Amino acid sequence: MTVQDIAGWDADLQALTEGLGWMFNRPEPKVTFGLMVRALLADVPKKNSWGLAEHAGLATPRPFEHLLDGAVWDADTLRDQVRDYVVAGLGSADAAVIADDTQAIKKGDKSVGVAPQHCGLTGQTENCQVMPMLTYATEAGHAFIDRELYLPASWTSDPDRCRTAGVPADREFATKPQLVQQMLARVLAANVVFGWFAADAGYGRDPGLRAFCHDRAVTYVMAVPVDLPLVDARGQALCCKDILRDHVHRWERRSAGAGSKGHRLYDWAMHAVTVKEQPPAAGYGHTLLIRRSKDMRKHKGRPASYDIEYFLVHAPVATTLAAMVRAAGLRWKIEEDNKTGKDQLGMDAYQVRKWVSWHRHVTMCMLAQAFLAVTRAGRGKEAACRESEAAC
């Protein structure tokens, strides 16, 4: 890394934020927007409005608070710009669009969408907001491209509470898988290039999301529960455990991608299956992908056994095991994005309570993360070019 590299990235960031200045009808929020994105990327201990303002050299956080709450601009327009920027910088026909949700633990009951609900951060019920997200992942890098805020029924059934928090009047209750459908529909409408959609069992268990993908011939790999409703050749009911127990498996040891300790190696097997009352798209088939740990694990109070996870794959009939495993491995990229978004960019450090402010803050964090991902990908390309030139 050289001084010239740093100066170049600084110029790239300025060009990016200034290039989005058309979203604002006044010069003040345009300038504040650039300052805030730069502060989100900086090493600021607390990325609330006060911490960001102090880093930016502002006397008070009021300019940032006005940008998030009072200025005239559209966070959904920025969302679409972030998506297009990520795809332009990382785009690949083999890309995976990945869905998962993350949480922000909050106090009180005024923050939009907050309620006692399951929190993946702690594995228990917490007073939190739940944010379904989409990541775009390729070998070059990965970053968020869309977001939604889940509103529990305790919110959507209380019009006064929603009105106070600025929730649009036409916003109705939607499950987390339904919110992912909405985000995936936007990806398809924008003609984003990608090869796979991936999600964990919280989404793979949802028949509505699966049907959405079947109707649009979306290739997917989603983790599924053991009781996924399947049928055999005679139309009799069976489940994933039946296939694991009753079939002969050809296990292949393959990497699900590199982790912090090297390649994540598992044994994999695949079996063609029929999902009850859910036919695949024309030219597609359903495959149950079984992942088994390399070694037996000891479990308290039980004999040692393999750790097993099941994935349902909806893909063109000729799709190989290697392609399925690669796509299943990319699913972990969204967890890295969740961690980066919170630990480095303050995605959950906001002090806002209303609908518009929440969407603006989270979408600006997405832009900051997108800049990091695209910049890293550019560094990789530049290094490859330098190595190629040296070899010549």
PDB file of C-alpha atoms in Angstrom, residues 188-341:
ATOM      1  CA  LEU A 188     -34.995  -9.475 -11.065  1.00  0.00           C
ATOM      2  CA  ALA A 189     -36.714  -6.300 -12.289  1.00  0.00           C
ATOM      3  CA  ALA A 190     -33.328  -4.565 -12.434  1.00  0.00           C
ATOM      4  CA  ASN A 191     -31.899  -7.428 -14.560  1.00  0.00           C
ATOM      5  CA  VAL A 192     -29.091  -8.018 -12.101  1.00  0.00           C
ATOM      6  CA  VAL A 193     -26.715 -10.694 -13.368  1.00  0.00           C
ATOM      7  CA  PHE A 194     -26.458 -13.635 -10.956  1.00  0.00           C
ATOM      8  CA  GLY A 195     -26.441 -17.407 -11.043  1.00  0.00           C
ATOM      9  CA  TRP A 196     -27.781 -18.485  -7.639  1.00  0.00           C
ATOM     10  CA  PHE A 197     -30.061 -17.407  -4.843  1.00  0.00           C
ATOM     11  CA  ALA A 198     -29.085 -18.726  -1.400  1.00  0.00           C
ATOM     12  CA  ALA A 199     -30.620 -18.597   2.072  1.00  0.00           C
ATOM     13  CA  ASP A 200     -30.685 -20.419   5.401  1.00  0.00           C
ATOM     14  CA  ALA A 201     -33.412 -22.724   6.702  1.00  0.00           C
ATOM     15  CA  GLY A 202     -35.464 -19.848   8.071  1.00  0.00           C
ATOM     16  CA  TYR A 203     -36.199 -18.946   4.460  1.00  0.00           C
ATOM     17  CA  GLY A 204     -35.797 -22.367   2.827  1.00  0.00           C
ATOM     18  CA  ARG A 205     -38.687 -23.741   4.888  1.00  0.00           C
ATOM     19  CA  ASP A 206     -41.087 -21.159   3.413  1.00  0.00           C
ATOM     20  CA  PRO A 207     -43.187 -22.601   0.535  1.00  0.00           C
ATOM     21  CA  GLY A 208     -44.148 -19.145  -0.693  1.00  0.00           C
ATOM     22  CA  LEU A 209     -40.542 -18.107  -1.260  1.00  0.00           C
ATOM     23  CA  ARG A 210     -39.773 -21.411  -2.973  1.00  0.00           C
ATOM     24  CA  ALA A 211     -42.837 -21.020  -5.228  1.00  0.00           C
ATOM     25  CA  PHE A 212     -41.735 -17.483  -6.117  1.00  0.00           C
ATOM     26  CA  CYS A 213     -38.415 -18.889  -7.320  1.00  0.00           C
ATOM     27  CA  HIS A 214     -40.045 -21.758  -9.215  1.00  0.00           C
ATOM     28  CA  ASP A 215     -42.411 -19.416 -11.044  1.00  0.00           C
ATOM     29  CA  ARG A 216     -39.477 -17.239 -12.179  1.00  0.00           C
ATOM     30  CA  ALA A 217     -36.971 -20.033 -12.839  1.00  0.00           C
ATOM     31  CA  VAL A 218     -34.590 -18.752 -10.158  1.00  0.00           C
ATOM     32  CA  THR A 219     -31.784 -21.204  -9.415  1.00  0.00           C
ATOM     33  CA  TYR A 220     -31.457 -21.581  -5.671  1.00  0.00           C
ATOM     34  CA  VAL A 221     -29.791 -23.472  -2.852  1.00  0.00           C
ATOM     35  CA  MET A 222     -31.522 -23.044   0.491  1.00  0.00           C
ATOM     36  CA  ALA A 223     -30.986 -24.840   3.761  1.00  0.00           C
ATOM     37  CA  VAL A 224     -34.149 -26.708   4.765  1.00  0.00           C
ATOM     38  CA  PRO A 225     -35.470 -28.396   7.925  1.00  0.00           C
ATOM     39  CA  VAL A 226     -35.505 -32.170   8.293  1.00  0.00           C
ATOM     40  CA  ASP A 227     -39.303 -32.203   7.935  1.00  0.00           C
ATOM     41  CA  LEU A 228     -39.317 -30.639   4.452  1.00  0.00           C
ATOM     42  CA  PRO A 229     -42.374 -32.302   2.820  1.00  0.00           C
ATOM     43  CA  LEU A 230     -41.156 -34.679   0.087  1.00  0.00           C
ATOM     44  CA  VAL A 231     -42.847 -37.557  -1.747  1.00  0.00           C
ATOM     45  CA  ASP A 232     -41.429 -40.753  -3.207  1.00  0.00           C
ATOM     46  CA  ALA A 233     -42.116 -42.290  -6.638  1.00  0.00           C
ATOM     47  CA  ARG A 234     -45.398 -43.748  -5.351  1.00  0.00           C
ATOM     48  CA  GLY A 235     -46.558 -40.441  -3.936  1.00  0.00           C
ATOM     49  CA  GLN A 236     -45.916 -41.502  -0.354  1.00  0.00           C
ATOM     50  CA  ALA A 237     -44.692 -38.907   2.121  1.00  0.00           C
ATOM     51  CA  LEU A 238     -41.075 -38.886   3.226  1.00  0.00           C
ATOM     52  CA  CYS A 239     -38.607 -36.416   4.710  1.00  0.00           C
ATOM     53  CA  CYS A 240     -34.912 -35.620   4.619  1.00  0.00           C
ATOM     54  CA  LYS A 241     -34.075 -38.055   7.413  1.00  0.00           C
ATOM     55  CA  ASP A 242     -35.717 -40.881   5.452  1.00  0.00           C
ATOM     56  CA  ILE A 243     -33.381 -40.239   2.534  1.00  0.00           C
ATOM     57  CA  LEU A 244     -30.360 -40.030   4.827  1.00  0.00           C
ATOM     58  CA  ARG A 245     -31.302 -43.307   6.497  1.00  0.00           C
ATOM     59  CA  ASP A 246     -32.644 -45.393   3.592  1.00  0.00           C
ATOM     60  CA  HIS A 247     -30.501 -44.460   0.596  1.00  0.00           C
ATOM     61  CA  VAL A 248     -26.985 -45.415  -0.425  1.00  0.00           C
ATOM     62  CA  HIS A 249     -24.892 -42.239  -0.554  1.00  0.00           C
ATOM     63  CA  ARG A 250     -21.886 -41.393  -2.644  1.00  0.00           C
ATOM     64  CA  TRP A 251     -20.078 -38.971  -0.352  1.00  0.00           C
ATOM     65  CA  GLU A 252     -17.593 -36.509  -1.840  1.00  0.00           C
ATOM     66  CA  ARG A 253     -15.329 -34.370   0.313  1.00  0.00           C
ATOM     67  CA  ARG A 254     -15.397 -30.811  -0.948  1.00  0.00           C
ATOM     68  CA  SER A 255     -14.657 -27.331   0.342  1.00  0.00           C
ATOM     69  CA  ALA A 256     -17.559 -25.006   1.088  1.00  0.00           C
ATOM     70  CA  GLY A 257     -15.147 -22.084   0.750  1.00  0.00           C
ATOM     71  CA  ALA A 258     -12.275 -20.630   2.713  1.00  0.00           C
ATOM     72  CA  GLY A 259     -12.818 -19.672   6.335  1.00  0.00           C
ATOM     73  CA  SER A 260     -10.633 -18.041   8.971  1.00  0.00           C
ATOM     74  CA  LYS A 261      -8.918 -21.413   9.597  1.00  0.00           C
ATOM     75  CA  GLY A 262      -8.598 -22.543   5.994  1.00  0.00           C
ATOM     76  CA  HIS A 263     -10.979 -24.397   3.725  1.00  0.00           C
ATOM     77  CA  ARG A 264     -14.267 -25.545   5.279  1.00  0.00           C
ATOM     78  CA  LEU A 265     -14.254 -29.201   4.258  1.00  0.00           C
ATOM     79  CA  TYR A 266     -17.352 -31.393   4.480  1.00  0.00           C
ATOM     80  CA  ASP A 267     -18.655 -34.604   2.950  1.00  0.00           C
ATOM     81  CA  TRP A 268     -21.489 -34.031   0.468  1.00  0.00           C
ATOM     82  CA  ALA A 269     -24.092 -36.235  -1.194  1.00  0.00           C
ATOM     83  CA  MET A 270     -26.938 -35.415  -3.585  1.00  0.00           C
ATOM     84  CA  HIS A 271     -30.266 -37.070  -4.402  1.00  0.00           C
ATOM     85  CA  ALA A 272     -33.009 -36.099  -6.833  1.00  0.00           C
ATOM     86  CA  VAL A 273     -36.229 -35.471  -4.906  1.00  0.00           C
ATOM     87  CA  THR A 274     -39.828 -34.421  -5.457  1.00  0.00           C
ATOM     88  CA  VAL A 275     -41.144 -31.620  -3.257  1.00  0.00           C
ATOM     89  CA  LYS A 276     -44.777 -32.114  -2.287  1.00  0.00           C
ATOM     90  CA  GLU A 277     -47.100 -29.973  -4.445  1.00  0.00           C
ATOM     91  CA  GLN A 278     -44.208 -27.796  -5.663  1.00  0.00           C
ATOM     92  CA  PRO A 279     -43.008 -28.759  -9.141  1.00  0.00           C
ATOM     93  CA  PRO A 280     -39.775 -27.136 -10.355  1.00  0.00           C
ATOM     94  CA  ALA A 281     -39.533 -24.758 -13.310  1.00  0.00           C
ATOM     95  CA  ALA A 282     -39.377 -26.225 -16.810  1.00  0.00           C
ATOM     96  CA  GLY A 283     -35.942 -27.755 -17.400  1.00  0.00           C
ATOM     97  CA  TYR A 284     -35.173 -27.668 -13.673  1.00  0.00           C
ATOM     98  CA  GLY A 285     -35.069 -30.349 -11.025  1.00  0.00           C
ATOM     99  CA  HIS A 286     -35.042 -30.529  -7.238  1.00  0.00           C
ATOM    100  CA  THR A 287     -32.023 -32.028  -5.510  1.00  0.00           C
ATOM    101  CA  LEU A 288     -31.550 -32.707  -1.824  1.00  0.00           C
ATOM    102  CA  LEU A 289     -27.972 -31.794  -0.983  1.00  0.00           C
ATOM    103  CA  ILE A 290     -26.741 -33.395   2.251  1.00  0.00           C
ATOM    104  CA  ARG A 291     -23.758 -31.964   4.113  1.00  0.00           C
ATOM    105  CA  ARG A 292     -21.992 -34.121   6.697  1.00  0.00           C
ATOM    106  CA  SER A 293     -19.152 -33.168   9.037  1.00  0.00           C
ATOM    107  CA  LYS A 294     -15.836 -34.879   8.323  1.00  0.00           C
ATOM    108  CA  ASP A 295     -15.750 -36.539  11.724  1.00  0.00           C
ATOM    109  CA  MET A 296     -18.215 -37.630  14.331  1.00  0.00           C
ATOM    110  CA  ARG A 297     -18.825 -35.099  17.081  1.00  0.00           C
ATOM    111  CA  LYS A 298     -19.417 -35.763  20.754  1.00  0.00           C
ATOM    112  CA  HIS A 299     -22.736 -34.486  22.086  1.00  0.00           C
ATOM    113  CA  LYS A 300     -23.631 -34.247  25.739  1.00  0.00           C
ATOM    114  CA  GLY A 301     -25.800 -37.154  26.801  1.00  0.00           C
ATOM    115  CA  ARG A 302     -25.807 -38.757  23.341  1.00  0.00           C
ATOM    116  CA  PRO A 303     -23.513 -41.021  21.337  1.00  0.00           C
ATOM    117  CA  ALA A 304     -21.067 -39.370  18.972  1.00  0.00           C
ATOM    118  CA  SER A 305     -22.599 -38.611  15.571  1.00  0.00           C
ATOM    119  CA  TYR A 306     -22.069 -36.622  12.410  1.00  0.00           C
ATOM    120  CA  ASP A 307     -23.411 -33.084  12.121  1.00  0.00           C
ATOM    121  CA  ILE A 308     -25.862 -33.075   9.227  1.00  0.00           C
ATOM    122  CA  GLU A 309     -27.408 -30.185   7.295  1.00  0.00           C
ATOM    123  CA  TYR A 310     -29.840 -30.392   4.391  1.00  0.00           C
ATOM    124  CA  PHE A 311     -30.143 -28.061   1.407  1.00  0.00           C
ATOM    125  CA  LEU A 312     -32.811 -27.995  -1.273  1.00  0.00           C
ATOM    126  CA  VAL A 313     -31.432 -27.134  -4.696  1.00  0.00           C
ATOM    127  CA  HIS A 314     -33.610 -25.903  -7.573  1.00  0.00           C
ATOM    128  CA  ALA A 315     -31.383 -25.853 -10.635  1.00  0.00           C
ATOM    129  CA  PRO A 316     -31.145 -26.895 -14.306  1.00  0.00           C
ATOM    130  CA  VAL A 317     -31.103 -30.675 -14.567  1.00  0.00           C
ATOM    131  CA  ALA A 318     -27.431 -30.946 -15.596  1.00  0.00           C
ATOM    132  CA  THR A 319     -26.105 -28.915 -12.646  1.00  0.00           C
ATOM    133  CA  THR A 320     -23.098 -30.591 -11.009  1.00  0.00           C
ATOM    134  CA  LEU A 321     -22.436 -31.314  -7.347  1.00  0.00           C
ATOM    135  CA  ALA A 322     -19.421 -28.997  -7.486  1.00  0.00           C
ATOM    136  CA  ALA A 323     -21.609 -26.075  -8.594  1.00  0.00           C
ATOM    137  CA  MET A 324     -24.162 -26.779  -5.867  1.00  0.00           C
ATOM    138  CA  VAL A 325     -21.503 -26.966  -3.143  1.00  0.00           C
ATOM    139  CA  ARG A 326     -19.874 -23.747  -4.318  1.00  0.00           C
ATOM    140  CA  ALA A 327     -23.212 -21.921  -4.176  1.00  0.00           C
ATOM    141  CA  ALA A 328     -24.033 -23.354  -0.747  1.00  0.00           C
ATOM    142  CA  GLY A 329     -20.650 -22.145   0.512  1.00  0.00           C
ATOM    143  CA  LEU A 330     -21.263 -18.586  -0.685  1.00  0.00           C
ATOM    144  CA  ARG A 331     -24.200 -18.325   1.717  1.00  0.00           C
ATOM    145  CA  TRP A 332     -21.771 -17.488   4.545  1.00  0.00           C
ATOM    146  CA  LYS A 333     -20.739 -14.259   2.843  1.00  0.00           C
ATOM    147  CA  ILE A 334     -23.789 -12.448   4.144  1.00  0.00           C
ATOM    148  CA  GLU A 335     -22.768 -13.242   7.714  1.00  0.00           C
ATOM    149  CA  GLU A 336     -19.439 -11.561   7.006  1.00  0.00           C
ATOM    150  CA  ASP A 337     -21.335  -8.546   5.664  1.00  0.00           C
ATOM    151  CA  ASN A 338     -23.508  -8.425   8.781  1.00  0.00           C
ATOM    152  CA  LYS A 339     -20.404  -8.449  10.959  1.00  0.00           C
ATOM    153  CA  THR A 340     -18.576  -5.835   8.885  1.00  0.00           C
ATOM    154  CA  GLY A 341     -21.645  -3.622   8.744  1.00  0.00           C
TER     155      GLY A 341
END
